[in-house]
Amino acid sequence: MPKASSFTPDTPFLPVLILAAALSSFGAAPDADAAAETTDTQMETQDKEADDTRATSAHPEYVTVKSRTTADGSTGHSPGGGLMPHQKAPRAQSGLTRDYIARQSPTESPVALVANLPGVIYSANDPLGTNDDQQGLSVRGLDQTEIGYLFEGVPAAPPLFLMPYTSATADTENISSVTLTQGSSDAASPLYNAVGGQLSVHLSKPKRTAGGFMDLSYGSYALNREFLRLDSGEIGHTGVTGFASFSYRNASQWRGAGDSPRFHVDSRLLKEWGKGNSASLIFSFNRQRQYYLRAPTKAQWKAHGTNFNYSRTYTDGDTSYYLLQENARAQTFLAAPVNLHLNHHLQLSLTPYFIYVSGYDGFGTSLDPNTSYQGNQPAGPLQGGVIGADGKITAVATDTFKQAHSGITASLEWKAGRNSLTAGTWYSYYDFSNPSRYAAVYANGGASNMLGHHPILTASGEPLSSYNSHLVQQVNALFVQDSFKALSNKLTVSAAFRAIMVTRTISNALPGARYRNGSSYFSPQPQVSASYDITPHDQLFINGTTGFRAPSGISNYNDRFSVATGKQNRNATSDTRPEYSIGEELGYRHTGGVNISASVFNYNFTNRQISTTSTLNGAQVSESINGGGQTARGAQLEISLKRWHHFSPYLSGQYIHATIDNNLKSGDDYLPTRGKKAIRTPTFSGSIGLSYDDEHFFGMATVNYVGPTYSTFMNDERIPGFTTANLSMGYRLKKVGFAKSPQIQLNLMNLGQPGYLSGVNSVSFNAKPTTGVYGTRIAGRAPSYFVGGGFAGIVSLSTGF
């Protein structure tokens, strides 16, 4: 039986494999015992924390600790088991170090890794944490499209859809640290969607000595994963170091049929010289394919539980066959960050980058061979496809796409005495093409071609399409920021101003549709902050921020038509106003034997953009709903202890009260939503963790709680609260022959959770019929949900060499 597709990326990765082989032969530096090396991971984390705070603190101070580092980069000495590294930025900010990252399953993406941090709600859709397309993340009630994603300072999320796709940028073994800023972003960050915060992922530096690291993982759902990293050490006497890694992963779906193969390459060349000068070349390639898991409504969940999914076998006319619900994606990432100290007062930073993505999303559907429409024009009789017993053609609605995203960021920092002035710019050019096609389905359930190469044609010989869009977006941003220290450097006051200009031009070649459309957005964003070091261990901070987010998805800018009737079902100009936020925050930190971070916050939003999915001619498409105004107030807390008798505990929590400020329009009436609680925003959430590491035995246990969550603006449907628990344990040796720190690790996920509704997939204005403000009877629509759970166990064998 033919498969639904054979996906081949546009960009081969053979050159990177050659680079990996070359790196293994370079570097004549002698082998060194890991126990004698400085903790490169800690130093990298501290360097990145300094980068994150440079814009708000002219002279951040960090303590470099020397201790034994294992081959996987962990030290066993981070507070909270790596869940609470020290922060100095004058804003709420949390992070992860290698001590925590290395203890988690190597299949998890950074989105899944931050699940235990305060304010974070992670909606899992599979126990292995591998599914980027079908998982949810929210911070302080704002979803992942409102959280800016930076990978090594590059805006790595697709600029139009803003989904982070974090697993596409780096393998977890190569991630040195993760930083999450809740509720705001750095004024210097190249982002235009970060009203909900900023997620920054940092890549490890190449090792100074030649060697490598290998990790083999096997587990539930036929999981097999292999990872190999090679470090060159210093190449000749150039001062250049490099690494290249390759990984392969595959596993069966935890519910339903299908698998999810993934190929990934990371590489980095680095040159450091003088005081703070560096130049780096970063390349990553990712190719993966998987099948969608069916998102149930509340009624479908009650009736079928985890058995609700797409069909395992094909019968004539079955549009829910799993092979027809396929998606594939290939991404190439290239960046070349450069930092130059021009003199004692001036520092220049440049980061050019290029990202290319291609792929498709497929969904089963059926077509009438004689009465289908191309836009608002009759399309039949259709050419191609097999007419079934019901007189319909079973097909796959394929959403093919190509995205090219290039840009450059530049900043110049001037320091003189107690003052630090930084100015910079960001330019981005984004080209996105998105023709939809319909692929014929054979009698055995296989599709002709998911990439649209052999599509179903109209009577005139044109490919049948729901939309044929092309978008070009340009972003221009300028920022200036000044920081001043006083009172013996205890007080730091900063002020910043950023101006962002986003221009989108869209064409739609569908008959009857508006051919040319677009929008331009301009957002001025002032920020102010102050921090005061009461003692070397105690800090107070306050900040005021503003944020902006353009609508996500191309559906909002396109006229849409029903393939079945030719009637227009969406106007291209609806809901394209940008979201704007104003926030205030007050916080306190204490570091020492006990580490505490606490803050209170207040946010006000206008044109609140809610990301959701809707069905267009059988395909699931992303779009934004204008949720009007919203107010959110709350508090968050983090507590951890330094390691004591090899144990280190951690606790985090958040309380938030978020409400809708106005009634929302539905048709010609308004729903009485004013004062209702915000969707995707549980009032309480929190986690506890306990880590142990005596340099041989190690382990970590975490428990996470998420309160009840509303899925409709009318608050007439919600999912119950849930608790999840994960456990990792293992044993390592110091050195055995050529093997450095060989270890075995067991990860157990979702202990005691066979299945649960973990979050909201698609939202609804109202689930039940409701009377509008002017007396209109407004029909309800059921939201759909992510299904989390499924117990999973993974055994990993790893070693350095």
PDB file of N, CA, C and O in Angstrom, residues 40-46 48 72-73 82 96-102 151-152 170-179 200-205 207 229 268:
ATOM      1  N   ASP A  40      32.051  24.576  31.710  1.00  0.00           N
ATOM      2  CA  ASP A  40      31.725  25.399  30.555  1.00  0.00           C
ATOM      3  C   ASP A  40      30.237  25.722  30.524  1.00  0.00           C
ATOM      4  O   ASP A  40      29.841  26.819  30.146  1.00  0.00           O
ATOM      5  N   THR A  41      29.418  24.769  30.921  1.00  0.00           N
ATOM      6  CA  THR A  41      27.974  24.996  30.874  1.00  0.00           C
ATOM      7  C   THR A  41      27.565  26.132  31.779  1.00  0.00           C
ATOM      8  O   THR A  41      26.775  26.994  31.409  1.00  0.00           O
ATOM      9  N   GLN A  42      28.091  26.148  33.007  1.00  0.00           N
ATOM     10  CA  GLN A  42      27.733  27.237  33.915  1.00  0.00           C
ATOM     11  C   GLN A  42      28.212  28.571  33.374  1.00  0.00           C
ATOM     12  O   GLN A  42      27.523  29.583  33.456  1.00  0.00           O
ATOM     13  N   MET A  43      29.435  28.595  32.847  1.00  0.00           N
ATOM     14  CA  MET A  43      29.963  29.849  32.324  1.00  0.00           C
ATOM     15  C   MET A  43      29.120  30.330  31.159  1.00  0.00           C
ATOM     16  O   MET A  43      28.833  31.521  31.032  1.00  0.00           O
ATOM     17  N   GLU A  44      28.683  29.388  30.260  1.00  0.00           N
ATOM     18  CA  GLU A  44      27.849  29.787  29.142  1.00  0.00           C
ATOM     19  C   GLU A  44      26.521  30.336  29.630  1.00  0.00           C
ATOM     20  O   GLU A  44      26.020  31.341  29.133  1.00  0.00           O
ATOM     21  N   THR A  45      25.929  29.680  30.614  1.00  0.00           N
ATOM     22  CA  THR A  45      24.665  30.152  31.166  1.00  0.00           C
ATOM     23  C   THR A  45      24.809  31.551  31.725  1.00  0.00           C
ATOM     24  O   THR A  45      23.966  32.425  31.514  1.00  0.00           O
ATOM     25  N   GLN A  46      25.913  31.791  32.461  1.00  0.00           N
ATOM     26  CA  GLN A  46      26.112  33.110  33.038  1.00  0.00           C
ATOM     27  C   GLN A  46      26.334  34.154  31.946  1.00  0.00           C
ATOM     28  O   GLN A  46      25.848  35.284  32.037  1.00  0.00           O
ATOM     29  N   LYS A  48      25.055  34.078  28.983  1.00  0.00           N
ATOM     30  CA  LYS A  48      23.768  34.360  28.361  1.00  0.00           C
ATOM     31  C   LYS A  48      22.888  35.192  29.266  1.00  0.00           C
ATOM     32  O   LYS A  48      22.151  36.054  28.813  1.00  0.00           O
ATOM     33  N   ASP A  72      27.415  15.061  30.045  1.00  0.00           N
ATOM     34  CA  ASP A  72      26.183  15.667  29.528  1.00  0.00           C
ATOM     35  C   ASP A  72      26.044  17.130  29.925  1.00  0.00           C
ATOM     36  O   ASP A  72      25.021  17.759  29.653  1.00  0.00           O
ATOM     37  N   GLY A  73      27.073  17.711  30.583  1.00  0.00           N
ATOM     38  CA  GLY A  73      27.074  19.126  30.908  1.00  0.00           C
ATOM     39  C   GLY A  73      26.514  19.480  32.259  1.00  0.00           C
ATOM     40  O   GLY A  73      26.544  20.646  32.655  1.00  0.00           O
ATOM     41  N   GLY A  82      18.605  22.892  38.877  1.00  0.00           N
ATOM     42  CA  GLY A  82      18.695  23.533  37.575  1.00  0.00           C
ATOM     43  C   GLY A  82      17.440  24.249  37.154  1.00  0.00           C
ATOM     44  O   GLY A  82      17.372  24.796  36.048  1.00  0.00           O
ATOM     45  N   LEU A  96      16.334  27.622  32.995  1.00  0.00           N
ATOM     46  CA  LEU A  96      16.752  26.228  33.150  1.00  0.00           C
ATOM     47  C   LEU A  96      18.235  26.133  32.817  1.00  0.00           C
ATOM     48  O   LEU A  96      18.715  26.778  31.882  1.00  0.00           O
ATOM     49  N   THR A  97      18.962  25.319  33.570  1.00  0.00           N
ATOM     50  CA  THR A  97      20.363  25.041  33.261  1.00  0.00           C
ATOM     51  C   THR A  97      20.502  23.586  32.825  1.00  0.00           C
ATOM     52  O   THR A  97      19.534  22.813  32.848  1.00  0.00           O
ATOM     53  N   ARG A  98      21.713  23.192  32.485  1.00  0.00           N
ATOM     54  CA  ARG A  98      21.953  21.816  32.063  1.00  0.00           C
ATOM     55  C   ARG A  98      21.608  20.825  33.157  1.00  0.00           C
ATOM     56  O   ARG A  98      21.231  19.685  32.851  1.00  0.00           O
ATOM     57  N   ASP A  99      21.702  21.210  34.417  1.00  0.00           N
ATOM     58  CA  ASP A  99      21.368  20.276  35.497  1.00  0.00           C
ATOM     59  C   ASP A  99      19.933  19.778  35.370  1.00  0.00           C
ATOM     60  O   ASP A  99      19.637  18.626  35.715  1.00  0.00           O
ATOM     61  N   TYR A 100      19.046  20.634  34.935  1.00  0.00           N
ATOM     62  CA  TYR A 100      17.650  20.216  34.745  1.00  0.00           C
ATOM     63  C   TYR A 100      17.439  19.616  33.357  1.00  0.00           C
ATOM     64  O   TYR A 100      16.806  18.558  33.217  1.00  0.00           O
ATOM     65  N   ILE A 101      17.959  20.280  32.319  1.00  0.00           N
ATOM     66  CA  ILE A 101      17.721  19.834  30.943  1.00  0.00           C
ATOM     67  C   ILE A 101      18.229  18.403  30.738  1.00  0.00           C
ATOM     68  O   ILE A 101      17.566  17.571  30.110  1.00  0.00           O
ATOM     69  N   ALA A 102      19.405  18.093  31.294  1.00  0.00           N
ATOM     70  CA  ALA A 102      20.001  16.774  31.100  1.00  0.00           C
ATOM     71  C   ALA A 102      19.223  15.667  31.793  1.00  0.00           C
ATOM     72  O   ALA A 102      19.350  14.495  31.434  1.00  0.00           O
ATOM     73  N   PHE A 151      16.215  31.992  19.288  1.00  0.00           N
ATOM     74  CA  PHE A 151      17.241  30.961  19.320  1.00  0.00           C
ATOM     75  C   PHE A 151      18.566  31.632  18.987  1.00  0.00           C
ATOM     76  O   PHE A 151      18.759  32.126  17.878  1.00  0.00           O
ATOM     77  N   GLU A 152      19.449  31.722  19.970  1.00  0.00           N
ATOM     78  CA  GLU A 152      20.712  32.436  19.825  1.00  0.00           C
ATOM     79  C   GLU A 152      20.493  33.865  19.319  1.00  0.00           C
ATOM     80  O   GLU A 152      21.217  34.367  18.458  1.00  0.00           O
ATOM     81  N   ALA A 170      17.166  22.900  17.699  1.00  0.00           N
ATOM     82  CA  ALA A 170      18.315  22.275  18.358  1.00  0.00           C
ATOM     83  C   ALA A 170      17.895  21.011  19.099  1.00  0.00           C
ATOM     84  O   ALA A 170      16.773  20.924  19.615  1.00  0.00           O
ATOM     85  N   ASP A 171      18.798  20.036  19.161  1.00  0.00           N
ATOM     86  CA  ASP A 171      18.614  18.881  20.029  1.00  0.00           C
ATOM     87  C   ASP A 171      18.882  19.295  21.476  1.00  0.00           C
ATOM     88  O   ASP A 171      19.716  20.171  21.744  1.00  0.00           O
ATOM     89  N   THR A 172      18.209  18.642  22.422  1.00  0.00           N
ATOM     90  CA  THR A 172      18.338  19.032  23.829  1.00  0.00           C
ATOM     91  C   THR A 172      19.763  18.852  24.342  1.00  0.00           C
ATOM     92  O   THR A 172      20.201  19.590  25.221  1.00  0.00           O
ATOM     93  N   GLU A 173      20.512  17.890  23.796  1.00  0.00           N
ATOM     94  CA  GLU A 173      21.897  17.698  24.242  1.00  0.00           C
ATOM     95  C   GLU A 173      22.769  18.913  23.924  1.00  0.00           C
ATOM     96  O   GLU A 173      23.810  19.112  24.543  1.00  0.00           O
ATOM     97  N   ASN A 174      22.353  19.724  22.947  1.00  0.00           N
ATOM     98  CA  ASN A 174      23.142  20.879  22.540  1.00  0.00           C
ATOM     99  C   ASN A 174      22.643  22.193  23.133  1.00  0.00           C
ATOM    100  O   ASN A 174      23.188  23.250  22.814  1.00  0.00           O
ATOM    101  N   ILE A 175      21.619  22.138  23.961  1.00  0.00           N
ATOM    102  CA  ILE A 175      21.076  23.345  24.573  1.00  0.00           C
ATOM    103  C   ILE A 175      21.771  23.572  25.916  1.00  0.00           C
ATOM    104  O   ILE A 175      21.733  22.717  26.796  1.00  0.00           O
ATOM    105  N   SER A 176      22.403  24.726  26.067  1.00  0.00           N
ATOM    106  CA  SER A 176      23.105  25.017  27.314  1.00  0.00           C
ATOM    107  C   SER A 176      22.180  25.582  28.371  1.00  0.00           C
ATOM    108  O   SER A 176      22.344  25.316  29.555  1.00  0.00           O
ATOM    109  N   SER A 177      21.186  26.387  27.977  1.00  0.00           N
ATOM    110  CA  SER A 177      20.275  26.985  28.941  1.00  0.00           C
ATOM    111  C   SER A 177      19.037  27.496  28.228  1.00  0.00           C
ATOM    112  O   SER A 177      19.038  27.709  27.010  1.00  0.00           O
ATOM    113  N   VAL A 178      17.983  27.684  29.006  1.00  0.00           N
ATOM    114  CA  VAL A 178      16.721  28.250  28.513  1.00  0.00           C
ATOM    115  C   VAL A 178      16.310  29.346  29.480  1.00  0.00           C
ATOM    116  O   VAL A 178      16.362  29.152  30.704  1.00  0.00           O
ATOM    117  N   THR A 179      15.908  30.498  28.958  1.00  0.00           N
ATOM    118  CA  THR A 179      15.460  31.605  29.788  1.00  0.00           C
ATOM    119  C   THR A 179      14.051  32.000  29.379  1.00  0.00           C
ATOM    120  O   THR A 179      13.772  32.168  28.184  1.00  0.00           O
ATOM    121  N   SER A 200      13.920  32.258  25.384  1.00  0.00           N
ATOM    122  CA  SER A 200      15.235  32.311  24.739  1.00  0.00           C
ATOM    123  C   SER A 200      15.964  30.994  24.957  1.00  0.00           C
ATOM    124  O   SER A 200      16.113  30.549  26.102  1.00  0.00           O
ATOM    125  N   VAL A 201      16.417  30.390  23.883  1.00  0.00           N
ATOM    126  CA  VAL A 201      17.158  29.128  23.929  1.00  0.00           C
ATOM    127  C   VAL A 201      18.580  29.397  23.463  1.00  0.00           C
ATOM    128  O   VAL A 201      18.803  30.059  22.440  1.00  0.00           O
ATOM    129  N   HIS A 202      19.544  28.871  24.225  1.00  0.00           N
ATOM    130  CA  HIS A 202      20.953  29.134  23.956  1.00  0.00           C
ATOM    131  C   HIS A 202      21.675  27.835  23.617  1.00  0.00           C
ATOM    132  O   HIS A 202      21.526  26.820  24.311  1.00  0.00           O
ATOM    133  N   LEU A 203      22.455  27.881  22.560  1.00  0.00           N
ATOM    134  CA  LEU A 203      23.185  26.720  22.077  1.00  0.00           C
ATOM    135  C   LEU A 203      24.521  26.607  22.811  1.00  0.00           C
ATOM    136  O   LEU A 203      25.170  27.608  23.111  1.00  0.00           O
ATOM    137  N   SER A 204      24.937  25.383  23.083  1.00  0.00           N
ATOM    138  CA  SER A 204      26.221  25.158  23.739  1.00  0.00           C
ATOM    139  C   SER A 204      27.368  25.621  22.860  1.00  0.00           C
ATOM    140  O   SER A 204      27.290  25.603  21.626  1.00  0.00           O
ATOM    141  N   LYS A 205      28.463  26.020  23.516  1.00  0.00           N
ATOM    142  CA  LYS A 205      29.681  26.347  22.788  1.00  0.00           C
ATOM    143  C   LYS A 205      30.442  25.060  22.463  1.00  0.00           C
ATOM    144  O   LYS A 205      30.333  24.063  23.181  1.00  0.00           O
ATOM    145  N   LYS A 207      33.455  22.487  22.536  1.00  0.00           N
ATOM    146  CA  LYS A 207      34.442  22.191  23.573  1.00  0.00           C
ATOM    147  C   LYS A 207      35.842  22.598  23.114  1.00  0.00           C
ATOM    148  O   LYS A 207      36.142  22.627  21.926  1.00  0.00           O
ATOM    149  N   ARG A 229      27.445  13.556  18.779  1.00  0.00           N
ATOM    150  CA  ARG A 229      28.066  14.879  18.642  1.00  0.00           C
ATOM    151  C   ARG A 229      29.578  14.704  18.597  1.00  0.00           C
ATOM    152  O   ARG A 229      30.160  13.947  19.383  1.00  0.00           O
ATOM    153  N   ARG A 268      28.187  24.202  14.863  1.00  0.00           N
ATOM    154  CA  ARG A 268      28.605  25.551  15.244  1.00  0.00           C
ATOM    155  C   ARG A 268      30.120  25.666  15.137  1.00  0.00           C
ATOM    156  O   ARG A 268      30.855  24.782  15.584  1.00  0.00           O
TER     157      ARG A 268
END
